[in-house]
mmCIF file of C-alpha atoms in Angstrom:
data_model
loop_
_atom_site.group_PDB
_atom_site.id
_atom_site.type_symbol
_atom_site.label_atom_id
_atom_site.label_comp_id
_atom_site.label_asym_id
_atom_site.label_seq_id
_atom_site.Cartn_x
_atom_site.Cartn_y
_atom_site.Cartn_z
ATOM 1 C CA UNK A 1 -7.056 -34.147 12.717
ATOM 2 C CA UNK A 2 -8.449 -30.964 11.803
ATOM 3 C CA UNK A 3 -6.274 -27.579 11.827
ATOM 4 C CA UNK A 4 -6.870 -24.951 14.307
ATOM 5 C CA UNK A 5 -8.032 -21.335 13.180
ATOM 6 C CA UNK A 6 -7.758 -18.017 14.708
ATOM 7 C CA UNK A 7 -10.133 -15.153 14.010
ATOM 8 C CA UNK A 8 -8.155 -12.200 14.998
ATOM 9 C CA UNK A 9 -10.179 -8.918 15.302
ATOM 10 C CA UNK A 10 -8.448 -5.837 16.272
ATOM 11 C CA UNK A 11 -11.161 -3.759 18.610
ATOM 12 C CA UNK A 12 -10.916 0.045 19.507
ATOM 13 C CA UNK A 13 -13.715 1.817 21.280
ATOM 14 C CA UNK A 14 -16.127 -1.231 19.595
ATOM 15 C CA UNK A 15 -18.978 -2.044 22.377
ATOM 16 C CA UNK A 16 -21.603 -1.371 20.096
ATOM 17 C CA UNK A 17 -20.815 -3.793 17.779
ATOM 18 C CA UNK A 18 -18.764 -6.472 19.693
ATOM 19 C CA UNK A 19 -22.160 -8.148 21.185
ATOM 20 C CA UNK A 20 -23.281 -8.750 17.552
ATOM 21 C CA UNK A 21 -20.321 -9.719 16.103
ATOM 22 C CA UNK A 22 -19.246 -12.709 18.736
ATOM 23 C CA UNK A 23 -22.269 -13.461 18.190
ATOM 24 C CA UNK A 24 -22.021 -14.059 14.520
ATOM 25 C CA UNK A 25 -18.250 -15.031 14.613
ATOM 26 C CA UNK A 26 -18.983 -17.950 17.086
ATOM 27 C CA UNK A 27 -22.408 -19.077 14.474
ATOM 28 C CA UNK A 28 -19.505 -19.249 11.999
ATOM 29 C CA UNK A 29 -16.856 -21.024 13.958
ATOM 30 C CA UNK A 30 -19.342 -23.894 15.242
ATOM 31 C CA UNK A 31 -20.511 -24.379 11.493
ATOM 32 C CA UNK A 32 -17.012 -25.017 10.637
ATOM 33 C CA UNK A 33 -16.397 -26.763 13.396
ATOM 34 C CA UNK A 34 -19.843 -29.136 13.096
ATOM 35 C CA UNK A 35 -19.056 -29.928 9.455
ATOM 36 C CA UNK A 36 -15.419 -31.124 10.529
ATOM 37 C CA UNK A 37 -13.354 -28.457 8.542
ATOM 38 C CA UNK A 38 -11.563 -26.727 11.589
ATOM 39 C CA UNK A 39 -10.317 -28.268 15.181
ATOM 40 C CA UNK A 40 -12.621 -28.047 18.259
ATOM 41 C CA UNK A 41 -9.422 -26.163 19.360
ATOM 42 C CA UNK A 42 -10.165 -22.795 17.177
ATOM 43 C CA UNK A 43 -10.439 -19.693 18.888
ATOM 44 C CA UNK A 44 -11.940 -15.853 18.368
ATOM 45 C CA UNK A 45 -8.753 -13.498 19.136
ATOM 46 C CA UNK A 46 -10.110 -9.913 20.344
ATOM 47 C CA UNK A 47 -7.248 -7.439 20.266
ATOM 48 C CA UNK A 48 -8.151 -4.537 22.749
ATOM 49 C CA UNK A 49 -6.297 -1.676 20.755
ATOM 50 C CA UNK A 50 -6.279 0.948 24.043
ATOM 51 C CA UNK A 51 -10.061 1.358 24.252
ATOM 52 C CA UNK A 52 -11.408 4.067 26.274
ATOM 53 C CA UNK A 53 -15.197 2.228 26.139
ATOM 54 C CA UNK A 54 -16.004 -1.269 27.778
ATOM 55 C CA UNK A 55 -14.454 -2.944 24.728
ATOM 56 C CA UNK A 56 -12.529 -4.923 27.005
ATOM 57 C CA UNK A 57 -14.789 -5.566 30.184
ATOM 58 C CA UNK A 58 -16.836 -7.239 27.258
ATOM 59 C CA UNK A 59 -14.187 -9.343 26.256
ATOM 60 C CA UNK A 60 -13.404 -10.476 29.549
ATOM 61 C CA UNK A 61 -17.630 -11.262 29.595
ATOM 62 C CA UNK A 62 -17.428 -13.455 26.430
ATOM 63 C CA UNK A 63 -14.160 -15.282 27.768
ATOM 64 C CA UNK A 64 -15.843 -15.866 30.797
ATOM 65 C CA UNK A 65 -18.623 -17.528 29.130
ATOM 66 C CA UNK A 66 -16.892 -19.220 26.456
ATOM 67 C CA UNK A 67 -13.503 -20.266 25.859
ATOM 68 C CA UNK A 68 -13.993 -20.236 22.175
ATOM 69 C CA UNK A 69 -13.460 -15.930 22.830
ATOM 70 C CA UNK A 70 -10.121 -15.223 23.751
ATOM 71 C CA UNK A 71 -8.413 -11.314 24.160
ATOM 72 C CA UNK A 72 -5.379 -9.711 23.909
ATOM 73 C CA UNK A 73 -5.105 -6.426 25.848
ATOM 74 C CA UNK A 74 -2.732 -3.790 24.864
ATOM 75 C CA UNK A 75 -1.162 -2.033 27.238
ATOM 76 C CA UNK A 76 -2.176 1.401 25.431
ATOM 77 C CA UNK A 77 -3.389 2.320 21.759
ATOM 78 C CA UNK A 78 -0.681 1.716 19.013
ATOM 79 C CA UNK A 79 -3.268 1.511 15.963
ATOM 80 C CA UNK A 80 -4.742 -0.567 14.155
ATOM 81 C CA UNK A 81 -1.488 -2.173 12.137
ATOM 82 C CA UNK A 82 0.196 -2.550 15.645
ATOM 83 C CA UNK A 83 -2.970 -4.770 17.265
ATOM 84 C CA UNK A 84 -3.596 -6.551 14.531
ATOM 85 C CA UNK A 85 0.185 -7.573 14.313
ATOM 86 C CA UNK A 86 -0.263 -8.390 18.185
ATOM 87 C CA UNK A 87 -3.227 -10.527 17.698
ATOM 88 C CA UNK A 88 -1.557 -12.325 14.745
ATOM 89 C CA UNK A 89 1.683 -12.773 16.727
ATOM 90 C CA UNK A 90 -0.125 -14.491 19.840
ATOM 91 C CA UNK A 91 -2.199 -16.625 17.405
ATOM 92 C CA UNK A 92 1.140 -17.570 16.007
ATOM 93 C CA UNK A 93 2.266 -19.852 18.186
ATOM 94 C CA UNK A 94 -1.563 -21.481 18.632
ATOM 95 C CA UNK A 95 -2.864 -21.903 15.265
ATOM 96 C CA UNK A 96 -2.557 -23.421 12.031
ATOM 97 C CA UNK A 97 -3.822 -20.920 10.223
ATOM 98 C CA UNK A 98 -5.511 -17.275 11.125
ATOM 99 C CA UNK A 99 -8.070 -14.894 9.531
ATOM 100 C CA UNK A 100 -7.709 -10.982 10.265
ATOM 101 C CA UNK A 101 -10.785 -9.346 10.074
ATOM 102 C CA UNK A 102 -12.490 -6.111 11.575
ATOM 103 C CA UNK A 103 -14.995 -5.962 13.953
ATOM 104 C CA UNK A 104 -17.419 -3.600 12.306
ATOM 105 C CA UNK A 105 -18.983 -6.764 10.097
ATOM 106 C CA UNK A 106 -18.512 -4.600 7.142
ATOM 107 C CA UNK A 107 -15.884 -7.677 6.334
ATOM 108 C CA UNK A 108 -18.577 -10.824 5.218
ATOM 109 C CA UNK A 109 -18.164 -13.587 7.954
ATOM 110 C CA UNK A 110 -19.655 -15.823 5.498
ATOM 111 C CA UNK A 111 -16.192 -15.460 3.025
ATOM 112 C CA UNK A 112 -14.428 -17.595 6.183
ATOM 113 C CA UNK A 113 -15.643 -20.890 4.439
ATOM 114 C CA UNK A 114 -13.941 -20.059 0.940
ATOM 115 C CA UNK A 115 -10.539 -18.576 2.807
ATOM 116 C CA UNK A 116 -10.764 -22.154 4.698
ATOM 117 C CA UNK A 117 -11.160 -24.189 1.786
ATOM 118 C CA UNK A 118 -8.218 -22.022 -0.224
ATOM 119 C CA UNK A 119 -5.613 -22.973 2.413
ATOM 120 C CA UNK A 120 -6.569 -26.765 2.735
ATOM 121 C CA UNK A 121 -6.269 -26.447 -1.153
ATOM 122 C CA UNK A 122 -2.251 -25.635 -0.439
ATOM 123 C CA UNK A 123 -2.440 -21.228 -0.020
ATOM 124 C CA UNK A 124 -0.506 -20.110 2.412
ATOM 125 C CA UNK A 125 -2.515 -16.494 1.983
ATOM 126 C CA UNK A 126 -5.836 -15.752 0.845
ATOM 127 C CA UNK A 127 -6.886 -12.460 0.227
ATOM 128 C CA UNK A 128 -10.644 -11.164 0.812
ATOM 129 C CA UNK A 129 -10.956 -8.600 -2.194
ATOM 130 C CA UNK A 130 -13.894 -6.128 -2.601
ATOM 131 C CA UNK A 131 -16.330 -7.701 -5.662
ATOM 132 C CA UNK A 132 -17.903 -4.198 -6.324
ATOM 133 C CA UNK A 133 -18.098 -0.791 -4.750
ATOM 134 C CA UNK A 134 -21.445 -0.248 -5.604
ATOM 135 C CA UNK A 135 -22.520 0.719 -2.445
ATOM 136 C CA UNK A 136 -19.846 3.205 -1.920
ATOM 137 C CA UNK A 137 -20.904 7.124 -2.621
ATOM 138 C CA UNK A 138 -18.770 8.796 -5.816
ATOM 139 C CA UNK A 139 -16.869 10.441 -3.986
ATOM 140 C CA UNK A 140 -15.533 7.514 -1.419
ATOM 141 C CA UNK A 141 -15.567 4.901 -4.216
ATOM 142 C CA UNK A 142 -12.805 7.816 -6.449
ATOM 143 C CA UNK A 143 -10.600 8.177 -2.952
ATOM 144 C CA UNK A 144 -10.582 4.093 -2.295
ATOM 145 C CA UNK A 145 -9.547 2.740 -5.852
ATOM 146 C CA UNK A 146 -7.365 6.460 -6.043
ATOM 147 C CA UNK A 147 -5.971 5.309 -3.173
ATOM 148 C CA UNK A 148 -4.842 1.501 -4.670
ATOM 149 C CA UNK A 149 -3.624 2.914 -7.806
ATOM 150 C CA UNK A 150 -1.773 5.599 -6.561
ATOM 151 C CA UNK A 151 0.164 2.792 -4.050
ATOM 152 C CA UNK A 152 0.787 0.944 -6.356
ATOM 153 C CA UNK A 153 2.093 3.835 -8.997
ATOM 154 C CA UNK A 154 4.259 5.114 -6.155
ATOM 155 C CA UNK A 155 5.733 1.499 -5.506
ATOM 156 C CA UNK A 156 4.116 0.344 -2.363
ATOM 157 C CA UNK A 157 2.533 -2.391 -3.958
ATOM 158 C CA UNK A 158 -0.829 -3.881 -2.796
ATOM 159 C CA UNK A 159 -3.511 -5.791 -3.624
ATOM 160 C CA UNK A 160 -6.540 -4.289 -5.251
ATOM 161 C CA UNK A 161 -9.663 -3.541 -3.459
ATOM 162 C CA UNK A 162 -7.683 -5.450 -0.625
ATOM 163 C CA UNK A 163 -8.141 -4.035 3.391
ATOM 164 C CA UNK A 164 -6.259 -6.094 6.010
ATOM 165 C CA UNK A 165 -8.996 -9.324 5.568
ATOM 166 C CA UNK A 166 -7.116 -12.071 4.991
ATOM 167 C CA UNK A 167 -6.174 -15.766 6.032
ATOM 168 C CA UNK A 168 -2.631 -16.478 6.695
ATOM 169 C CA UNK A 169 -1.003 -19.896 7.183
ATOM 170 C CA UNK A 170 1.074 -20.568 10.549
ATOM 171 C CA UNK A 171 4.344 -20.516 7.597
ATOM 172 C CA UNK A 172 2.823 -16.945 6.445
ATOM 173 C CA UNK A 173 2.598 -15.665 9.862
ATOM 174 C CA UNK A 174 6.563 -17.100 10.603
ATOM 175 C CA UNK A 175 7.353 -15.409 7.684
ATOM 176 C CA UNK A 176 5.890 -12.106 8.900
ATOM 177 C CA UNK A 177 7.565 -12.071 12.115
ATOM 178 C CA UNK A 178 10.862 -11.852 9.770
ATOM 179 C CA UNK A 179 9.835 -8.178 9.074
ATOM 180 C CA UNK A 180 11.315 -6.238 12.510
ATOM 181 C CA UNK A 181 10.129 -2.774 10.849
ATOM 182 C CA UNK A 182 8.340 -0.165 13.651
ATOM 183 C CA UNK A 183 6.570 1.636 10.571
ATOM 184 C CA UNK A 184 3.937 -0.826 10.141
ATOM 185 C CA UNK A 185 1.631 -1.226 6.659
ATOM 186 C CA UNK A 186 0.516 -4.291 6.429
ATOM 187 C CA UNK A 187 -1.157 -4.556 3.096
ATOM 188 C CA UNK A 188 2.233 -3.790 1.507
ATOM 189 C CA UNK A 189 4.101 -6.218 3.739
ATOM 190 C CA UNK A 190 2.131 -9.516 3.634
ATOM 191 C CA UNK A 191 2.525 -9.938 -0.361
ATOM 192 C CA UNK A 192 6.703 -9.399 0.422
ATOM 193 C CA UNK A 193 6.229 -12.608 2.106
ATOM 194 C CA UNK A 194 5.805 -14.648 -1.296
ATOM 195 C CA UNK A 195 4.310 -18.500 -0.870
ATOM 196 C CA UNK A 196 1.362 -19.534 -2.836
ATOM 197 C CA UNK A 197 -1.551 -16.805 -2.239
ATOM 198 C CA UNK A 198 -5.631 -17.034 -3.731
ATOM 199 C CA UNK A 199 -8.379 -14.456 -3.249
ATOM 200 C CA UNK A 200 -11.749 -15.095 -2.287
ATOM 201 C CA UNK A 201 -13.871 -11.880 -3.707
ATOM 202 C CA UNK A 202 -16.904 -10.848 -1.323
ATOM 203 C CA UNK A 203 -19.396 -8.195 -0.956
ATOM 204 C CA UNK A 204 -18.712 -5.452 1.812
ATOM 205 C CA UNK A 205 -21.263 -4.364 3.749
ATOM 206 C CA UNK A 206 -22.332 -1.394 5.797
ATOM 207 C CA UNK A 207 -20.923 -0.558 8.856
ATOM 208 C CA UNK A 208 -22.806 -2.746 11.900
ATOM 209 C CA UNK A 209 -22.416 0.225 14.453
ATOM 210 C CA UNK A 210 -20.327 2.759 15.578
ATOM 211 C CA UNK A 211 -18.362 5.259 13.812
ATOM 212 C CA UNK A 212 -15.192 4.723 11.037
ATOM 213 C CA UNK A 213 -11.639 4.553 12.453
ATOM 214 C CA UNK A 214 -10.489 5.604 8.830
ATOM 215 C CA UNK A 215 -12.019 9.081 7.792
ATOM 216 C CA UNK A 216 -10.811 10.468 4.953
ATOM 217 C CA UNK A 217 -7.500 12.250 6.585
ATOM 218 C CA UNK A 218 -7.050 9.365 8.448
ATOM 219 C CA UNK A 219 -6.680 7.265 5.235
ATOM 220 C CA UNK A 220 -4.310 9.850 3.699
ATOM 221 C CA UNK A 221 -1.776 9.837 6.581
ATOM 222 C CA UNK A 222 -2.515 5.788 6.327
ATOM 223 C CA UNK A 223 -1.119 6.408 2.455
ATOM 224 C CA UNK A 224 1.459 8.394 3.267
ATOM 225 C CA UNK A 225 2.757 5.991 6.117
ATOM 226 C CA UNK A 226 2.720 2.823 3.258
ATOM 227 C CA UNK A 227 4.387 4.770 0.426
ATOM 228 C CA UNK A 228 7.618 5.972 2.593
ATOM 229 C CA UNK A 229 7.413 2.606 4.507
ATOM 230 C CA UNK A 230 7.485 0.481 0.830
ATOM 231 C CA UNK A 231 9.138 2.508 -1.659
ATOM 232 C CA UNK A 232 11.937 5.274 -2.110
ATOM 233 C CA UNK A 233 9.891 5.968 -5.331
ATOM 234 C CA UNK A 234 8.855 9.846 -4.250
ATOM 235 C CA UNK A 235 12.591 10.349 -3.644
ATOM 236 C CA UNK A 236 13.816 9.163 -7.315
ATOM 237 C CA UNK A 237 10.576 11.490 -8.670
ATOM 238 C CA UNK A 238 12.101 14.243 -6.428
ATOM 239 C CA UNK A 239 15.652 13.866 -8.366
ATOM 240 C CA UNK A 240 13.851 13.571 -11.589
ATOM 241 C CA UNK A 241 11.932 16.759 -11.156
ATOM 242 C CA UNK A 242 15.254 18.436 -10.012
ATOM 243 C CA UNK A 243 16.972 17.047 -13.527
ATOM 244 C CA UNK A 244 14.133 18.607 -15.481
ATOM 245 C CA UNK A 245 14.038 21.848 -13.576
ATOM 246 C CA UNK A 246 17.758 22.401 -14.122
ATOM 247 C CA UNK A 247 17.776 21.578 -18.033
ATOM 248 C CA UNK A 248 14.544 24.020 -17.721
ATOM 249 C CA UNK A 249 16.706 26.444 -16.616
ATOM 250 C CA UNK A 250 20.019 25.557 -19.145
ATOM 251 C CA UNK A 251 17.107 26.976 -21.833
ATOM 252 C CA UNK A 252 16.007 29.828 -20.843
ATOM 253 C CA UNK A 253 19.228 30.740 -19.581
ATOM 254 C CA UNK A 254 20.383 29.924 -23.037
ATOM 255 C CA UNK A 255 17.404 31.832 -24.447
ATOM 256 C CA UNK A 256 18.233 35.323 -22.192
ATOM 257 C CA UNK A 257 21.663 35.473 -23.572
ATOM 258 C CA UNK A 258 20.818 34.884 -27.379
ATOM 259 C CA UNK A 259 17.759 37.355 -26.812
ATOM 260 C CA UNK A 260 20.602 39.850 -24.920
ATOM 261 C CA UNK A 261 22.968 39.324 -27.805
ATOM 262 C CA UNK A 262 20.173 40.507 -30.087
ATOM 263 C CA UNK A 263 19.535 43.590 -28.002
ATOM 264 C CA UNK A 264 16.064 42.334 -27.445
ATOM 265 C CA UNK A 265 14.942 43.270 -23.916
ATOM 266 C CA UNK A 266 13.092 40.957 -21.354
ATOM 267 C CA UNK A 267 9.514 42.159 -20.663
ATOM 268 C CA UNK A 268 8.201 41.909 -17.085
ATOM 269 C CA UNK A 269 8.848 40.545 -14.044
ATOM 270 C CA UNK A 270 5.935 38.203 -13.904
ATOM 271 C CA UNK A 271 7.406 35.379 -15.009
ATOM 272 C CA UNK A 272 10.844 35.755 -12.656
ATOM 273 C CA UNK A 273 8.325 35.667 -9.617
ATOM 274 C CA UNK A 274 6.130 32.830 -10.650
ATOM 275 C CA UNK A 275 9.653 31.264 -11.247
ATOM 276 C CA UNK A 276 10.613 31.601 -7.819
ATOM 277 C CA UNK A 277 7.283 30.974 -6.083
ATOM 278 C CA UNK A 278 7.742 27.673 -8.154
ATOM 279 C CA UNK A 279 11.104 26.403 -7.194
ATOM 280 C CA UNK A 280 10.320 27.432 -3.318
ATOM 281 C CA UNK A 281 7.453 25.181 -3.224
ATOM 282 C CA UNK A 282 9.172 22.435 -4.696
ATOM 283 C CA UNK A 283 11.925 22.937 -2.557
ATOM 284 C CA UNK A 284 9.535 22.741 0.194
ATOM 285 C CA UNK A 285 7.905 20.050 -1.068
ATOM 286 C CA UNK A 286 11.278 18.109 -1.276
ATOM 287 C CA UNK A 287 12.315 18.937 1.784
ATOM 288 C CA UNK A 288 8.969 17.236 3.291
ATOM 289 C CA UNK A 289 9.188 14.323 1.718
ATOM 290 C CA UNK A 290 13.140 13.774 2.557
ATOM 291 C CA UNK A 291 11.767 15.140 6.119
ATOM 292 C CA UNK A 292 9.624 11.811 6.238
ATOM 293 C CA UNK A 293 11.882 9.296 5.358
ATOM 294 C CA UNK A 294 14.713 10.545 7.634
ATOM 295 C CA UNK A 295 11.705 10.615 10.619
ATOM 296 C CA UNK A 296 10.775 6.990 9.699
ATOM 297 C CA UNK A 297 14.885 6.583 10.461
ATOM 298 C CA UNK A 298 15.114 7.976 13.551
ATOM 299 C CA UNK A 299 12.065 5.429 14.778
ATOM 300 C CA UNK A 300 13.553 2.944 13.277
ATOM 301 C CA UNK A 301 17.052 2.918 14.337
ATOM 302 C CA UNK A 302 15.119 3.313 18.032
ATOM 303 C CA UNK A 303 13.946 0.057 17.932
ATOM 304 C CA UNK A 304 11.056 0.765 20.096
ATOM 305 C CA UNK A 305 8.351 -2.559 20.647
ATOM 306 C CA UNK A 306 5.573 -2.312 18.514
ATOM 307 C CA UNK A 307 3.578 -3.074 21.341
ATOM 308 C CA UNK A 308 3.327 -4.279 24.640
ATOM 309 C CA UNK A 309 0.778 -7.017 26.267
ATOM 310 C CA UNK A 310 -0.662 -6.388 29.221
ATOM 311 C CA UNK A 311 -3.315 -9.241 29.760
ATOM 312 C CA UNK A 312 -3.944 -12.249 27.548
ATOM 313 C CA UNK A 313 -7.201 -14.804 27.413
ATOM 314 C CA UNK A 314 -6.980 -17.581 25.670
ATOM 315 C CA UNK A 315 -7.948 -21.525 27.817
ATOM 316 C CA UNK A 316 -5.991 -23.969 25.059
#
């Protein structure tokens, strides 16, 4: 017997592209399904992430004409981390294996069939990675691989050219309900699981519809939320730059007194006030940075659910 798969797609304000991509999602499913690789028992997960459109009327629509479509509902919008966990959670207990995708068919539907064969080949993960960026404009292909590198530099480590497509084994997705964190970055969290991972590379596509959830400030604070979640590198760079600033200042105190000694006079002031501009901005800067950790503390030690359910689909 065959193993069941989940195709979990986290949806917010998505009815222009929903129609066309249950559409293609349920071509690939009963391909999969004809040729014997997947159970008769696989399912399309819709995650309604607190849409404001007729995302989930739609849903409803496509569950009521097929139980292959099946939908979470959210009971408000938590982002796009938060649904997708939900989705993955409520697959848990349903599947042998489930693939995370977004519904804007920029992720190729036709990489399903490689992920599939990776995890009967014994990979508990299998990431979809980015084969080129050719299509991407200068300036959004330097911000998405600046992006990777400087995770990575900065300790929250991911894989490259590596969004949140990816096929995780029902052992993978146990594994990931170990991690209780509210602060949710998923890219940095799934390879902290371990077990035996593959990638499948792929070419991303355009956009089917609809505008991007992830404009460029949207992908900084999404950057800034996976560093301080990951890594307590920016606070070991913050004592190192305090270190050097303070044997900065050893010298040219140093240097003041020997010049003093010599009766040599200090010229200007220029220097003393780019001095202080200097430190206050660090300091600033410092105290931002220790601002965010100690914030992503106080949600933490809250405990607060990552989300709550407030209708679920699914005919098993």
């Amino acid at each position: 017997m065959k193993d069941i798969l989940y195709i979990v797609v986290p949806c917010y304000n998505e009815e222009e592209v929903l129609p066309e991509t249950s559409r293609r999602l349920k071509e690939k499913l009963d391909s999969l399904m004809a040729a014997g690789t997947i159970s008769e028992k696989s399912r399309i997960l819709f995650v309604n992430d607190g849409s404001k459109d007729k995302t989930w009327p739609l849903i409803e629509g496509l569950h009521a004409q097929d139980p292959v479509f099946s939908g979470v509902d959210l009971s408000r919008n938590r982002g796009h981390q938060n649904a997708l966990l939900a989705g993955l959670m409520t697959a848990r207990d349903k599947c042998d294996m489930a693939i995370s995708m977004d519904a804007d068919l920029q992720d190729d539907v036709d990489a399903v069939d490689a992920m599939v064969d990776k995890y009967y080949a014994g990979c508990d993960i299998v990431y979809g990675v980015r084969s080129s960026r050719k299509k991407d404009t200068f300036f959004k292909r330097f911000t998405a691989e600046g992006f990777y590198r400087v995770m990575n530099f900065l300790g929250a480590e991911t894989v490259f050219n590596h969004a949140d497509y990816r096929l995780m084994s029902k052992r993978a997705l146990e594994g990931l309900a170990e991690f209780k964190e509210v602060n949710l970055f998923l890219r940095g969290i799934v390879p902290m699981i371990g077990y035996t991972a593959g990638t499948v590379e792929y070419e991303r596509g355009e956009r089917f519809a609809g505008e991007s959830k992830y404009p460029l400030k949207k992908m900084l604070s999404f950057a800034m939320e996976g560093i301080t979640s990951l890594s307590t590198k920016p606070i070991r760079f913050i004592t190192g730059l305090g270190f050097l600033i303070f044997l900065i200042s050893i010298i040219m105190l140093i240097t003041f007194v020997v010049k003093w000694a010599l009766g040599m006079t200090v010229a200007g002031w220029a220097s003393v006030i780019c001095s202080v501009w200097a430190i206050g901005g660090l300091i600033l800067l410092s105290l931002g940075v220790i601002g965010e950790y100690i914030g992503k503390i106080y949600l933490e030690t809250k405990a607060r659910p990552r989300f709550l359910i407030r209708e679920v689909l699914d005919d098993e």
